[in-house]
């Protein structure tokens, strides 16, 4: 009796292309998250120029992301939330 296999053989070129497609999608997602963070920080800096200094401190490692978000001046809670979620998404990507 012959055994029927449900395994589908995908040629290596196709496998490579599918892997490349997944890799590109991952790269695009990283860029989108980074773009979102930059856009939100720009919004915070427009609301109050002192937020630029806070962002500089974040970039230099003097503030954590949470401290940065908590110390932002004149920004709505929705912006804080969006920024927190974007940073969280960024960490999720880095950890994946």
CSV table of N, CA, C and O in Angstrom, one decimal:
chain,number,residue,atom,x,y,z
A,1,UNK,N,0.8,-1.2,0.0
A,1,UNK,CA,0.0,0.0,0.0
A,1,UNK,C,0.9,1.2,0.0
A,1,UNK,O,1.9,1.3,0.7
A,2,UNK,N,0.5,2.3,-0.8
A,2,UNK,CA,1.3,3.5,-0.9
A,2,UNK,C,0.8,4.5,0.2
A,2,UNK,O,-0.4,4.6,0.4
A,3,UNK,N,1.7,5.2,0.8
A,3,UNK,CA,1.4,6.2,1.8
A,3,UNK,C,1.3,7.5,1.1
A,3,UNK,O,2.2,7.9,0.3
A,4,UNK,N,0.2,8.2,1.3
A,4,UNK,CA,0.0,9.5,0.7
A,4,UNK,C,0.6,10.6,1.6
A,4,UNK,O,0.3,10.6,2.8
A,5,UNK,N,1.4,11.4,1.1
A,5,UNK,CA,2.0,12.5,1.9
A,5,UNK,C,1.3,13.8,1.6
A,5,UNK,O,1.0,14.2,0.5
A,6,UNK,N,1.0,14.5,2.7
A,6,UNK,CA,0.4,15.8,2.5
A,6,UNK,C,1.4,16.9,2.4
A,6,UNK,O,1.0,18.1,2.4
A,7,UNK,N,2.7,16.6,2.4
A,7,UNK,CA,3.7,17.6,2.3
A,7,UNK,C,3.8,18.1,0.9
A,7,UNK,O,3.8,17.4,0.0
A,8,UNK,N,3.8,19.4,0.8
A,8,UNK,CA,4.0,20.1,-0.5
A,8,UNK,C,5.4,20.5,-0.6
A,8,UNK,O,6.0,21.1,0.2
A,9,UNK,N,6.0,20.1,-1.8
A,9,UNK,CA,7.4,20.4,-2.0
A,9,UNK,C,7.4,21.8,-2.7
A,9,UNK,O,6.8,22.0,-3.8
A,10,UNK,N,8.1,22.7,-2.1
A,10,UNK,CA,8.2,24.1,-2.7
A,10,UNK,C,9.7,24.2,-3.2
A,10,UNK,O,10.6,24.0,-2.4
A,11,UNK,N,9.9,24.5,-4.4
A,11,UNK,CA,11.2,24.7,-4.9
A,11,UNK,C,12.0,25.7,-4.1
A,11,UNK,O,11.4,26.7,-3.6
A,12,UNK,N,13.3,25.5,-4.0
A,12,UNK,CA,14.1,26.4,-3.2
A,12,UNK,C,14.0,27.9,-3.6
A,12,UNK,O,14.1,28.8,-2.7
A,13,UNK,N,13.9,28.2,-4.9
A,13,UNK,CA,13.8,29.6,-5.3
A,13,UNK,C,12.6,30.2,-4.7
A,13,UNK,O,12.6,31.3,-4.2
A,14,UNK,N,11.5,29.5,-4.8
A,14,UNK,CA,10.2,30.0,-4.2
A,14,UNK,C,10.4,30.2,-2.7
A,14,UNK,O,9.9,31.2,-2.1
A,15,UNK,N,11.0,29.2,-2.0
A,15,UNK,CA,11.2,29.3,-0.6
A,15,UNK,C,12.0,30.6,-0.3
A,15,UNK,O,11.7,31.3,0.7
A,16,UNK,N,13.1,30.8,-1.1
A,16,UNK,CA,13.9,32.0,-0.9
A,16,UNK,C,13.1,33.3,-1.1
A,16,UNK,O,13.3,34.2,-0.3
A,17,UNK,N,12.3,33.3,-2.1
A,17,UNK,CA,11.4,34.5,-2.4
A,17,UNK,C,10.4,34.7,-1.3
A,17,UNK,O,10.2,35.8,-0.8
A,18,UNK,N,9.8,33.6,-0.8
A,18,UNK,CA,8.9,33.8,0.4
A,18,UNK,C,9.6,34.3,1.6
A,18,UNK,O,9.0,35.1,2.3
A,19,UNK,N,10.8,33.8,1.9
A,19,UNK,CA,11.5,34.2,3.0
A,19,UNK,C,11.9,35.7,2.9
A,19,UNK,O,11.8,36.5,3.8
A,20,UNK,N,12.3,36.1,1.7
A,20,UNK,CA,12.6,37.5,1.4
A,20,UNK,C,11.4,38.4,1.6
A,20,UNK,O,11.5,39.5,2.1
A,21,UNK,N,10.3,37.9,1.2
A,21,UNK,CA,9.0,38.7,1.3
A,21,UNK,C,8.7,38.9,2.8
A,21,UNK,O,8.4,40.0,3.2
A,22,UNK,N,8.9,37.8,3.6
A,22,UNK,CA,8.7,37.9,5.1
A,22,UNK,C,9.6,38.9,5.7
A,22,UNK,O,9.3,39.7,6.5
A,23,UNK,N,10.9,38.8,5.2
A,23,UNK,CA,11.9,39.7,5.7
A,23,UNK,C,11.6,41.2,5.4
A,23,UNK,O,11.8,42.1,6.2
A,24,UNK,N,11.2,41.4,4.2
A,24,UNK,CA,10.8,42.8,3.8
A,24,UNK,C,9.6,43.3,4.6
A,24,UNK,O,9.6,44.5,5.0
A,25,UNK,N,8.7,42.4,4.8
A,25,UNK,CA,7.5,42.8,5.6
A,25,UNK,C,7.9,43.2,7.0
A,25,UNK,O,7.4,44.2,7.6
A,26,UNK,N,8.9,42.5,7.6
A,26,UNK,CA,9.4,42.8,8.9
A,26,UNK,C,10.1,44.1,8.9
A,26,UNK,O,9.9,44.9,9.8
A,27,UNK,N,10.9,44.4,7.9
A,27,UNK,CA,11.6,45.6,7.8
A,27,UNK,C,10.7,46.8,7.7
A,27,UNK,O,10.9,47.9,8.3
A,28,UNK,N,9.6,46.6,6.9
A,28,UNK,CA,8.6,47.7,6.7
A,28,UNK,C,7.9,48.0,8.0
A,28,UNK,O,7.7,49.1,8.3
A,29,UNK,N,7.6,46.9,8.8
A,29,UNK,CA,7.0,47.1,10.0
A,29,UNK,C,7.9,47.9,11.0
A,29,UNK,O,7.4,48.8,11.7
A,30,UNK,N,9.1,47.6,11.0
A,30,UNK,CA,10.1,48.3,11.9
A,30,UNK,C,10.1,49.8,11.5
A,30,UNK,O,10.1,50.7,12.3
A,31,UNK,N,10.2,50.1,10.2
A,31,UNK,CA,10.2,51.4,9.7
A,31,UNK,C,8.9,52.2,10.0
A,31,UNK,O,9.0,53.4,10.4
A,32,UNK,N,7.8,51.5,9.9
A,32,UNK,CA,6.5,52.1,10.2
A,32,UNK,C,6.4,52.5,11.7
A,32,UNK,O,6.0,53.6,12.1
A,33,UNK,N,6.9,51.6,12.6
A,33,UNK,CA,6.9,51.9,14.0
A,33,UNK,C,7.8,53.1,14.3
A,33,UNK,O,7.5,54.0,15.1
A,34,UNK,N,9.0,53.0,13.7
A,34,UNK,CA,9.9,54.1,14.0
A,34,UNK,C,9.4,55.5,13.4
A,34,UNK,O,9.6,56.5,14.1
A,35,UNK,N,8.7,55.4,12.3
A,35,UNK,CA,8.1,56.6,11.8
A,35,UNK,C,7.0,57.1,12.7
A,35,UNK,O,6.9,58.4,12.9
A,36,UNK,N,6.2,56.3,13.2
A,36,UNK,CA,5.2,56.7,14.2
A,36,UNK,C,5.8,57.3,15.4
A,36,UNK,O,5.3,58.4,15.9
A,37,UNK,N,6.9,56.7,15.9
A,37,UNK,CA,7.5,57.3,17.1
A,37,UNK,C,8.0,58.7,16.8
A,37,UNK,O,7.8,59.7,17.5
A,38,UNK,N,8.7,58.9,15.6
A,38,UNK,CA,9.2,60.2,15.3
A,38,UNK,C,8.1,61.2,15.1
A,38,UNK,O,8.2,62.3,15.6
A,39,UNK,N,7.0,60.8,14.4
A,39,UNK,CA,5.9,61.7,14.3
A,39,UNK,C,5.3,62.2,15.6
A,39,UNK,O,4.9,63.3,15.8
A,40,UNK,N,5.1,61.2,16.5
A,40,UNK,CA,4.6,61.6,17.8
A,40,UNK,C,5.5,62.5,18.6
A,40,UNK,O,5.1,63.4,19.3
A,41,UNK,N,6.8,62.2,18.5
A,41,UNK,CA,7.8,63.1,19.2
A,41,UNK,C,7.8,64.5,18.6
A,41,UNK,O,7.8,65.5,19.3
A,42,UNK,N,7.6,64.6,17.3
A,42,UNK,CA,7.5,65.9,16.6
A,42,UNK,C,6.3,66.6,17.1
A,42,UNK,O,6.4,67.8,17.5
A,43,UNK,N,5.2,65.9,17.2
A,43,UNK,CA,3.9,66.5,17.8
A,43,UNK,C,4.2,67.0,19.2
A,43,UNK,O,3.7,68.1,19.5
A,44,UNK,N,4.9,66.3,20.0
A,44,UNK,CA,5.2,66.7,21.4
A,44,UNK,C,6.0,67.9,21.4
A,44,UNK,O,5.8,68.9,22.2
A,45,UNK,N,7.0,68.0,20.5
A,45,UNK,CA,7.9,69.1,20.4
A,45,UNK,C,7.2,70.4,19.9
A,45,UNK,O,7.6,71.5,20.3
A,46,UNK,N,6.3,70.2,19.0
A,46,UNK,CA,5.5,71.3,18.5
A,46,UNK,C,4.6,71.9,19.7
A,46,UNK,O,4.5,73.1,19.8
A,47,UNK,N,4.1,71.0,20.5
A,47,UNK,CA,3.3,71.5,21.7
A,47,UNK,C,4.1,72.3,22.7
A,47,UNK,O,3.6,73.2,23.2
A,48,UNK,N,5.3,71.9,22.9
A,48,UNK,CA,6.2,72.6,23.8
A,48,UNK,C,7.6,72.3,23.5
A,48,UNK,O,8.1,71.2,23.5
A,49,UNK,N,8.4,73.4,23.1
A,49,UNK,CA,9.8,73.2,22.7
A,49,UNK,C,10.7,72.5,23.8
A,49,UNK,O,11.7,72.0,23.4
A,50,UNK,N,10.3,72.6,25.0
A,50,UNK,CA,11.0,72.0,26.1
A,50,UNK,C,11.1,70.5,25.9
A,50,UNK,O,12.0,69.8,26.4
A,51,UNK,N,10.1,69.9,25.2
A,51,UNK,CA,10.1,68.5,24.9
A,51,UNK,C,11.3,68.0,24.1
A,51,UNK,O,11.7,66.9,24.1
A,52,UNK,N,11.8,69.0,23.3
A,52,UNK,CA,13.0,68.6,22.5
A,52,UNK,C,14.2,68.2,23.4
A,52,UNK,O,14.9,67.3,23.1
A,53,UNK,N,14.3,69.0,24.5
A,53,UNK,CA,15.4,68.7,25.4
A,53,UNK,C,15.2,67.3,26.1
A,53,UNK,O,16.1,66.5,26.3
A,54,UNK,N,13.9,67.0,26.4
A,54,UNK,CA,13.6,65.7,27.0
A,54,UNK,C,14.0,64.6,26.0
A,54,UNK,O,14.5,63.6,26.4
A,55,UNK,N,13.6,64.8,24.7
A,55,UNK,CA,13.9,63.8,23.7
A,55,UNK,C,15.5,63.6,23.6
A,55,UNK,O,15.9,62.5,23.5
A,56,UNK,N,16.2,64.7,23.7
A,56,UNK,CA,17.7,64.6,23.6
A,56,UNK,C,18.2,63.8,24.8
A,56,UNK,O,19.1,63.0,24.7
A,57,UNK,N,17.6,64.0,26.0
A,57,UNK,CA,18.0,63.2,27.2
A,57,UNK,C,17.7,61.7,27.0
A,57,UNK,O,18.4,60.9,27.4
A,58,UNK,N,16.5,61.5,26.4
A,58,UNK,CA,16.2,60.1,26.1
A,58,UNK,C,17.2,59.4,25.1
A,58,UNK,O,17.7,58.3,25.4
A,59,UNK,N,17.5,60.2,24.1
A,59,UNK,CA,18.5,59.6,23.1
A,59,UNK,C,19.9,59.4,23.7
A,59,UNK,O,20.6,58.5,23.3
A,60,UNK,N,20.2,60.2,24.7
A,60,UNK,CA,21.6,60.1,25.3
A,60,UNK,C,21.6,59.1,26.4
A,60,UNK,O,22.6,58.8,27.0
A,61,UNK,N,20.4,58.6,26.8
A,61,UNK,CA,20.3,57.5,27.8
A,61,UNK,C,20.1,58.0,29.2
A,61,UNK,O,20.2,57.3,30.2
A,62,UNK,N,19.8,59.3,29.3
A,62,UNK,CA,19.6,59.9,30.7
A,62,UNK,C,18.2,59.7,31.2
A,62,UNK,O,18.0,59.8,32.4
A,63,UNK,N,17.3,59.4,30.3
A,63,UNK,CA,15.9,59.2,30.6
A,63,UNK,C,15.5,57.8,30.0
A,63,UNK,O,15.9,57.5,28.9
A,64,UNK,N,14.6,57.2,30.7
A,64,UNK,CA,14.0,56.0,30.1
A,64,UNK,C,12.8,56.4,29.3
A,64,UNK,O,12.4,57.6,29.4
A,65,UNK,N,12.3,55.6,28.5
A,65,UNK,CA,11.1,55.9,27.7
A,65,UNK,C,9.9,56.3,28.6
A,65,UNK,O,9.2,57.3,28.3
A,66,UNK,N,9.8,55.6,29.6
A,66,UNK,CA,8.7,56.0,30.5
A,66,UNK,C,8.9,57.3,31.2
A,66,UNK,O,7.9,58.1,31.3
A,67,UNK,N,10.1,57.6,31.6
A,67,UNK,CA,10.4,59.0,32.2
A,67,UNK,C,10.2,60.0,31.1
A,67,UNK,O,9.6,61.1,31.4
A,68,UNK,N,10.6,59.8,29.9
A,68,UNK,CA,10.4,60.7,28.8
A,68,UNK,C,8.9,61.0,28.6
A,68,UNK,O,8.5,62.2,28.6
A,69,UNK,N,8.1,60.0,28.5
A,69,UNK,CA,6.6,60.1,28.3
A,69,UNK,C,6.0,60.9,29.5
A,69,UNK,O,5.2,61.8,29.3
A,70,UNK,N,6.4,60.5,30.7
A,70,UNK,CA,5.8,61.1,31.9
A,70,UNK,C,6.2,62.6,32.0
A,70,UNK,O,5.4,63.4,32.6
A,71,UNK,N,7.3,62.9,31.6
A,71,UNK,CA,7.8,64.3,31.7
A,71,UNK,C,7.5,65.3,30.6
A,71,UNK,O,7.8,66.4,30.6
A,72,UNK,N,6.8,64.7,29.5
A,72,UNK,CA,6.4,65.6,28.4
A,72,UNK,C,5.5,66.7,28.9
A,72,UNK,O,4.6,66.5,29.8
A,73,UNK,N,5.7,67.9,28.4
A,73,UNK,CA,4.9,69.0,28.8
A,73,UNK,C,3.9,69.4,27.7
A,73,UNK,O,4.2,69.4,26.5
A,74,UNK,N,2.7,69.8,28.2
A,74,UNK,CA,1.6,70.3,27.4
A,74,UNK,C,1.2,69.3,26.3
A,74,UNK,O,0.9,69.8,25.2
A,75,UNK,N,1.2,68.1,26.6
A,75,UNK,CA,0.7,67.1,25.6
A,75,UNK,C,-0.5,66.4,26.1
A,75,UNK,O,-0.6,66.1,27.3
A,76,UNK,N,-1.5,66.0,25.3
A,76,UNK,CA,-2.6,65.3,25.7
A,76,UNK,C,-2.3,63.9,26.1
A,76,UNK,O,-1.3,63.3,25.7
A,77,UNK,N,-3.1,63.3,27.0
A,77,UNK,CA,-2.9,61.9,27.4
A,77,UNK,C,-3.0,60.9,26.2
A,77,UNK,O,-2.3,59.9,26.3
A,78,UNK,N,-3.7,61.3,25.2
A,78,UNK,CA,-3.8,60.4,24.0
A,78,UNK,C,-2.4,60.3,23.4
A,78,UNK,O,-2.0,59.2,22.9
A,79,UNK,N,-1.7,61.4,23.3
A,79,UNK,CA,-0.4,61.4,22.7
A,79,UNK,C,0.6,60.5,23.6
A,79,UNK,O,1.4,59.7,23.0
A,80,UNK,N,0.5,60.7,24.9
A,80,UNK,CA,1.3,59.9,25.8
A,80,UNK,C,1.0,58.4,25.6
A,80,UNK,O,1.9,57.6,25.5
A,81,UNK,N,-0.3,58.0,25.5
A,81,UNK,CA,-0.7,56.7,25.3
A,81,UNK,C,-0.1,56.1,23.9
A,81,UNK,O,0.4,55.0,23.9
A,82,UNK,N,-0.3,56.9,22.9
A,82,UNK,CA,0.1,56.5,21.6
A,82,UNK,C,1.7,56.2,21.5
A,82,UNK,O,2.2,55.3,20.9
A,83,UNK,N,2.4,57.1,22.2
A,83,UNK,CA,3.8,57.0,22.3
A,83,UNK,C,4.2,55.8,23.1
A,83,UNK,O,5.1,55.0,22.7
A,84,UNK,N,3.6,55.5,24.2
A,84,UNK,CA,3.9,54.4,25.0
A,84,UNK,C,3.6,53.1,24.2
A,84,UNK,O,4.4,52.1,24.2
A,85,UNK,N,2.5,53.1,23.4
A,85,UNK,CA,2.2,51.9,22.6
A,85,UNK,C,3.2,51.7,21.5
A,85,UNK,O,3.6,50.6,21.1
A,86,UNK,N,3.7,52.8,20.9
A,86,UNK,CA,4.7,52.7,19.8
A,86,UNK,C,6.0,52.2,20.4
A,86,UNK,O,6.6,51.3,19.7
A,87,UNK,N,6.4,52.7,21.5
A,87,UNK,CA,7.6,52.2,22.1
A,87,UNK,C,7.5,50.7,22.5
A,87,UNK,O,8.4,49.9,22.3
A,88,UNK,N,6.3,50.3,23.0
A,88,UNK,CA,6.1,48.9,23.3
A,88,UNK,C,6.1,48.1,22.0
A,88,UNK,O,6.7,47.0,22.0
A,89,UNK,N,5.5,48.5,21.0
A,89,UNK,CA,5.6,47.8,19.7
A,89,UNK,C,7.0,47.7,19.2
A,89,UNK,O,7.5,46.6,18.7
A,90,UNK,N,7.8,48.7,19.4
A,90,UNK,CA,9.2,48.7,19.0
A,90,UNK,C,10.0,47.6,19.8
A,90,UNK,O,10.8,46.9,19.2
A,91,UNK,N,9.7,47.5,21.1
A,91,UNK,CA,10.4,46.5,21.9
A,91,UNK,C,9.9,45.1,21.5
A,91,UNK,O,10.7,44.2,21.5
A,92,UNK,N,8.6,45.0,21.2
A,92,UNK,CA,8.1,43.7,20.7
A,92,UNK,C,8.8,43.2,19.5
A,92,UNK,O,9.2,42.0,19.3
A,93,UNK,N,9.1,44.1,18.6
A,93,UNK,CA,9.7,43.8,17.3
A,93,UNK,C,11.2,43.4,17.6
A,93,UNK,O,11.7,42.4,17.1
A,94,UNK,N,11.8,44.2,18.4
A,94,UNK,CA,13.2,43.9,18.8
A,94,UNK,C,13.4,42.5,19.5
A,94,UNK,O,14.4,41.8,19.3
A,95,UNK,N,12.4,42.2,20.3
A,95,UNK,CA,12.4,40.9,21.0
A,95,UNK,C,12.0,39.7,20.2
A,95,UNK,O,12.3,38.6,20.5
A,96,UNK,N,11.5,40.0,19.0
A,96,UNK,CA,11.0,38.8,18.2
A,96,UNK,C,12.1,38.2,17.4
A,96,UNK,O,13.2,38.6,17.2
